[in-house]
Coordinates of C-alpha atoms and ligand atoms in Angstrom, one line a residue:
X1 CA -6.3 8.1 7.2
X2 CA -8.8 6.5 4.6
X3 CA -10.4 3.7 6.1
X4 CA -13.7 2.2 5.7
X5 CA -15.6 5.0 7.4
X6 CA -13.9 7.8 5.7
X7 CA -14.7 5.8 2.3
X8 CA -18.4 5.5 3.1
X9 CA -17.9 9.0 3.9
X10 CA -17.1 10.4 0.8
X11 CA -19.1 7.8 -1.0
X12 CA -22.2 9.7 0.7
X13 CA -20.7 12.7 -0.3
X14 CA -20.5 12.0 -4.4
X15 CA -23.9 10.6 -4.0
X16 CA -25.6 13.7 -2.5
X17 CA -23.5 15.5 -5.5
X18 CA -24.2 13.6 -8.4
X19 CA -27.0 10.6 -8.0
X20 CA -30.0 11.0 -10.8
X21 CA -27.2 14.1 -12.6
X22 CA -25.9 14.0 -15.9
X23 CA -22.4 14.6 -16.3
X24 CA -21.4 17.7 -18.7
X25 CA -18.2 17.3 -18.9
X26 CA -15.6 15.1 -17.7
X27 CA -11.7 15.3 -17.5
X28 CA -9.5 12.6 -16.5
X29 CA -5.9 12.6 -16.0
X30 CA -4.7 9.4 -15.4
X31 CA -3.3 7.6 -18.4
X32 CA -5.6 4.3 -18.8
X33 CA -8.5 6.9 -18.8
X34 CA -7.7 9.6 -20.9
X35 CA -9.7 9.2 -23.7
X36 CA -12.5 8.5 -21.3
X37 CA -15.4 10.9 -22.3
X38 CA -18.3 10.8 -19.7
X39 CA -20.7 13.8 -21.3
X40 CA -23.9 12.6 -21.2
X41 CA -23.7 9.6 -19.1
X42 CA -26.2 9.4 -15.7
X43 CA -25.0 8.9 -12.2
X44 CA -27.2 6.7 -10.7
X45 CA -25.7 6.1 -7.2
X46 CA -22.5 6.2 -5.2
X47 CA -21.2 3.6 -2.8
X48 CA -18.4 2.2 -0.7
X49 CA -17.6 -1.6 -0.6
X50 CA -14.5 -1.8 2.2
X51 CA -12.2 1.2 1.1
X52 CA -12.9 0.6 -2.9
X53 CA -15.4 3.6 -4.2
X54 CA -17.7 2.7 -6.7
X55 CA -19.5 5.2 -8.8
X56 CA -22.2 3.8 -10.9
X57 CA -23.2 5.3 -14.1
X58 CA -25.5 4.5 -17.1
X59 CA -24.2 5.1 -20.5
X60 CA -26.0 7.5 -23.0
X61 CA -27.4 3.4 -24.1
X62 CA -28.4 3.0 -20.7
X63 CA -25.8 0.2 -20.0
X64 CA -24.7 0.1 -16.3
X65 CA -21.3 1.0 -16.1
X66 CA -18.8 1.5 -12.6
X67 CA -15.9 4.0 -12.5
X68 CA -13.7 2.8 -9.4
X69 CA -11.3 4.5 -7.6
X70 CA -9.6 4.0 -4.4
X71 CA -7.9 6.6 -1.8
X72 CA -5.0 4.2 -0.6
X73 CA -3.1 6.6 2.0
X74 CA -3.9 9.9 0.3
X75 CA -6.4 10.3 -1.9
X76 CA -9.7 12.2 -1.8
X77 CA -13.2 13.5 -3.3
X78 CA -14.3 16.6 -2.9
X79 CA -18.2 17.9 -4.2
X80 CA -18.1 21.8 -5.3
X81 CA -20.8 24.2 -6.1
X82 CA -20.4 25.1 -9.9
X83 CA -18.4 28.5 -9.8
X84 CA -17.0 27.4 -6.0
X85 CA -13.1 27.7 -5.4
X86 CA -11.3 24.1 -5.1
X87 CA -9.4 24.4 -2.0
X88 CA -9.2 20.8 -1.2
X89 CA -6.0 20.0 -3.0
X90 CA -3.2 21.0 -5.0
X91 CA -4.3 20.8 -8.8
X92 CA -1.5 18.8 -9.7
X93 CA -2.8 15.9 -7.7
X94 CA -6.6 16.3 -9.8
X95 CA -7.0 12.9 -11.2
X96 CA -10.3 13.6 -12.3
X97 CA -13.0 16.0 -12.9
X98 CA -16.8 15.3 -13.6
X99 CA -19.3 18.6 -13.7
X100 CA -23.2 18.2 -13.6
X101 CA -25.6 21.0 -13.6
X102 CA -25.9 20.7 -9.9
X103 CA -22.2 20.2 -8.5
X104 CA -18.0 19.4 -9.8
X105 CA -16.5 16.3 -8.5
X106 CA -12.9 16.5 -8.3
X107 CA -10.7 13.5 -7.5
X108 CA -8.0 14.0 -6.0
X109 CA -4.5 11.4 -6.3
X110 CA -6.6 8.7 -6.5
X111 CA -5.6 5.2 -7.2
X112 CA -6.8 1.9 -9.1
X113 CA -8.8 3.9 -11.4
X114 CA -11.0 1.8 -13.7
X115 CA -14.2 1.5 -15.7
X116 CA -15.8 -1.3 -15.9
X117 CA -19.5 -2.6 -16.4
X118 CA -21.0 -2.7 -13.3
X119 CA -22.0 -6.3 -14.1
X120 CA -18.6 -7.2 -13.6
X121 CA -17.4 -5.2 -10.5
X122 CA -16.6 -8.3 -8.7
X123 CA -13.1 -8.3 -10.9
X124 CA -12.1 -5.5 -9.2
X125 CA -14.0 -6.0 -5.6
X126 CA -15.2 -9.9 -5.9
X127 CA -12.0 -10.7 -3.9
X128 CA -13.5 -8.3 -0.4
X129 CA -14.1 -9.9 2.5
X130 CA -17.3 -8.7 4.6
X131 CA -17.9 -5.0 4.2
X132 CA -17.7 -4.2 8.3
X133 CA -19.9 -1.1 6.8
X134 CA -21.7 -3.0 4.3
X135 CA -25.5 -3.9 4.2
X136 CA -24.0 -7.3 3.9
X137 CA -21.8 -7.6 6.7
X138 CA -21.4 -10.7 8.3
X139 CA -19.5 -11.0 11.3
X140 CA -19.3 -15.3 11.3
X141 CA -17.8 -15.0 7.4
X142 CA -14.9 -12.4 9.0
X143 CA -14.2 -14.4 11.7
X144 CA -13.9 -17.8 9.6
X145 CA -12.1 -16.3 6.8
X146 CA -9.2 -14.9 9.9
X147 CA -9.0 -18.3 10.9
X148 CA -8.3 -19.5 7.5
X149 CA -4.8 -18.1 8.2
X150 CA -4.5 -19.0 11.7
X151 CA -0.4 -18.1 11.8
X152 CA -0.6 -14.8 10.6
X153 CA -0.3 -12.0 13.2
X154 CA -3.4 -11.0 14.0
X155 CA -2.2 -7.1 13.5
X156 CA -1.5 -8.3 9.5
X157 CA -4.5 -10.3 9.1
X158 CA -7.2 -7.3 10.5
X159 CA -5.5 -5.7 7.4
X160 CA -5.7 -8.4 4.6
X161 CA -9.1 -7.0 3.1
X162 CA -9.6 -10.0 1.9
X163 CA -10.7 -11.5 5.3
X164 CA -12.9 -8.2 6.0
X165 CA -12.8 -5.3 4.2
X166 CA -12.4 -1.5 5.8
X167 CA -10.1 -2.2 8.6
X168 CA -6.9 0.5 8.4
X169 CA -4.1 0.9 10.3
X170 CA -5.6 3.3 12.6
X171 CA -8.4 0.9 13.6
X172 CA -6.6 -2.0 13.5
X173 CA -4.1 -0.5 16.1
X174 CA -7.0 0.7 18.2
X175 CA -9.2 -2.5 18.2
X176 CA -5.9 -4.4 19.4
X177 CA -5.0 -1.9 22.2
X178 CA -9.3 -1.8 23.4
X179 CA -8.9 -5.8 23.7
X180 CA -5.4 -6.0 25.1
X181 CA -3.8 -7.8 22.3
X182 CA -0.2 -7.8 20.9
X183 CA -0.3 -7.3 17.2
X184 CA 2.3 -10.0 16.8
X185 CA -0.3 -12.4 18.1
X186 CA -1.0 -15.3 15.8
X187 CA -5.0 -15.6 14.6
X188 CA -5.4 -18.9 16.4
X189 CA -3.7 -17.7 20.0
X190 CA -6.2 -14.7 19.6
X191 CA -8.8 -15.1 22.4
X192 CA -12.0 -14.4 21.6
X193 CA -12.2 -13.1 17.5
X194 CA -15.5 -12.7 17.3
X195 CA -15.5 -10.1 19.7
X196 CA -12.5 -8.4 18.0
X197 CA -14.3 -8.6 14.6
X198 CA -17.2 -7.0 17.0
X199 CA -15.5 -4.2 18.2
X200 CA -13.8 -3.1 14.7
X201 CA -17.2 -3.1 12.9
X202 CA -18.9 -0.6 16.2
X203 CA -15.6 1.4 15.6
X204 CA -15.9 2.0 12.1
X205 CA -19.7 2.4 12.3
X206 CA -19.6 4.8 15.3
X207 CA -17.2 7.1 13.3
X208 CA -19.4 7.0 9.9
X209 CA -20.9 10.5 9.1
X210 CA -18.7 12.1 10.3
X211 CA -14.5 12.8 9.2
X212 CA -12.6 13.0 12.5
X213 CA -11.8 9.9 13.7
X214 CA -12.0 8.5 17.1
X215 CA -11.9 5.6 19.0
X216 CA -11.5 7.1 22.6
X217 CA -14.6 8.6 22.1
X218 CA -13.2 11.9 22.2
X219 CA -12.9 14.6 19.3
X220 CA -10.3 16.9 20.3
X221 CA -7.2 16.6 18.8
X222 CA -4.3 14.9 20.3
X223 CA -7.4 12.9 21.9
X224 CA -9.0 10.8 18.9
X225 CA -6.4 7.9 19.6
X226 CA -4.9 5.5 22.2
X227 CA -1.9 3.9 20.9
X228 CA -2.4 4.9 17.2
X229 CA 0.1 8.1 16.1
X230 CA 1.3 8.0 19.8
X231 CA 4.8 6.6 20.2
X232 CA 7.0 7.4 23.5
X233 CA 3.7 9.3 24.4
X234 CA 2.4 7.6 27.9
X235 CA -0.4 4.9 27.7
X236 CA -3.8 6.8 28.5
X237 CA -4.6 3.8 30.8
X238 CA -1.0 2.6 32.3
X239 CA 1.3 5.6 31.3
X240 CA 4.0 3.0 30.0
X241 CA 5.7 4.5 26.2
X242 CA 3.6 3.3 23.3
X243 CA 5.9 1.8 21.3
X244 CA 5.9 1.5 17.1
X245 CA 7.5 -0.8 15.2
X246 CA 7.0 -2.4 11.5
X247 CA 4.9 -5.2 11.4
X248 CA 4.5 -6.2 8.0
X249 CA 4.2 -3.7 5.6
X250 CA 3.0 -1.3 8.1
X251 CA 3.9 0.3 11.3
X252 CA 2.0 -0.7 14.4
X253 CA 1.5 1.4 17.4
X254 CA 0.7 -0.5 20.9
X255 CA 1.4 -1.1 24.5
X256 CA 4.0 -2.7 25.6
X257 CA 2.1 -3.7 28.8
X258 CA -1.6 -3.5 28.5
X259 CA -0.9 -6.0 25.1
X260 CA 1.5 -8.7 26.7
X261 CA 3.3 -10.6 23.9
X262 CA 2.9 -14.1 24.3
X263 CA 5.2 -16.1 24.5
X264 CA 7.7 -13.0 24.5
X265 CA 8.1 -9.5 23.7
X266 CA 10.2 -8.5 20.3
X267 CA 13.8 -7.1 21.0
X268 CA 13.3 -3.6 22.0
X269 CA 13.1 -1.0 19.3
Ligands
ZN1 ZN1 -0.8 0.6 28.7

């Protein structure tokens, strides 16, 4: 699942590829990019701001330019030798390929592709709450921006990026479970938010570098996860079901008992 670690992931991952390389040869596949040609063009750096990748280049002029891209569910980099096999996805799903001297970028099913000049990224990522794996991150702006909507669920608002940006539903079912919230909570009947906002941002950090996620603080599979991809399986602290239901646009995964709805529980799915 592409959250804001796996993003700053592979944002390290294109910038150990490609920072200070010209490009020899691009290929994109998506349609508002097509004519795109990025020959001669200089990567100058790589990074992640929330789950948005943002891949700054200088034109042959030297004007500062950003491709952006985003994984939503599904997408991916990957970083190849020259002459290596790409084996990380199906070649229908290449949205784009960029070669240097050095390595092949390949972009795989990636979404919200744009160029823009970097001088005005902020059309695409100006809207981004606090980066929880930013150099910016603020934990006071995340916490006022949640109370901005204080009767939201609290398992919809950790999502909104707008409020802060790299919380997935993995993480947002695991930070809820680790402080014994329901996800149907409202903002404001959320006791202590900073330290929610606390633990997502440890979370996300203590699972940057590397790509298996965990919150339980193992890394064997089947272990990486408390409520999140467990439904009917037993609570790892109470052995009640985890249930799963939609909230919002998502599902949510959580524990019936060791997150008490208040006032009540929803009917029983
Ligand atoms: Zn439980």
């Amino acid at each position: 699942m592409p959250e804001g670690d796996t993003v700053w992931n592979t944002a390290r991952v294109l910038h150990r590829a490609l920072a200070g390389a010209r490009i020899t040869s691009s290929d994109f596949r998506v349609p508002q990019l097509a004519t795109t040609d990025l020959t001669g063009w200089t990567v100058r750096e790589s990074a992640s701001r929330g789950k948005h990748l943002l891949l700054r280049l200088s034109a042959p002029d030297e004007t500062p330019w950003t491709l952006h891209s985003h994984l939503r569910m599904d997408g991916a980099w990957r970083a190849y030798a020259p002459g290596e096999r790409w084996n990380g996805r199906p070649a229908y799903l290449i949205r784009v390929v960029l070669r240097s001297p050095g390595a092949v970028a390949v972009g795989y099913h990636l979404h919200e592709m744009a160029l823009v000049p970097t001088a005005e990224e902020d059309r695409l990522v100006g809207h981004l709450g606090p980066d929880l794996l930013g150099p910016d991150w603020d934990a006071a702006e995340a916490v006022r921006r949640l109370g901005d909507h204080p009767e939201q669920t609290i398992g919809e608002a950790l999502l909104d990026q707008r409020n802060l940006a790299g919380v997935g539903n993995l993480y947002k079912c695991e930070v809820l479970f680790l402080r014994g919230v329901s996800p149907w909570t409202p903002v404001d009947a959320v006791p202590d938010l900073p330290g929610m906002v606390t633990l997502a941002q440890r979370l996300l950090a203590a699972n940057r570098g590397r790509w298996t996620q965990s919150s339980t603080g193992s890394l064997h599979r089947g272990q990486t996860s408390y409520v999140y991809g467990r439904r009917a399986q037993p609570c790892r602290r109470c052995g009640t079901a985890i249930r799963k239901e939609e909230l919002g646009e998502r599902v949510t995964y959580w524990c019936p008992v060791c997150q008490p709805e208040r006032p009540g529980p929803p009917a029983p799915g």
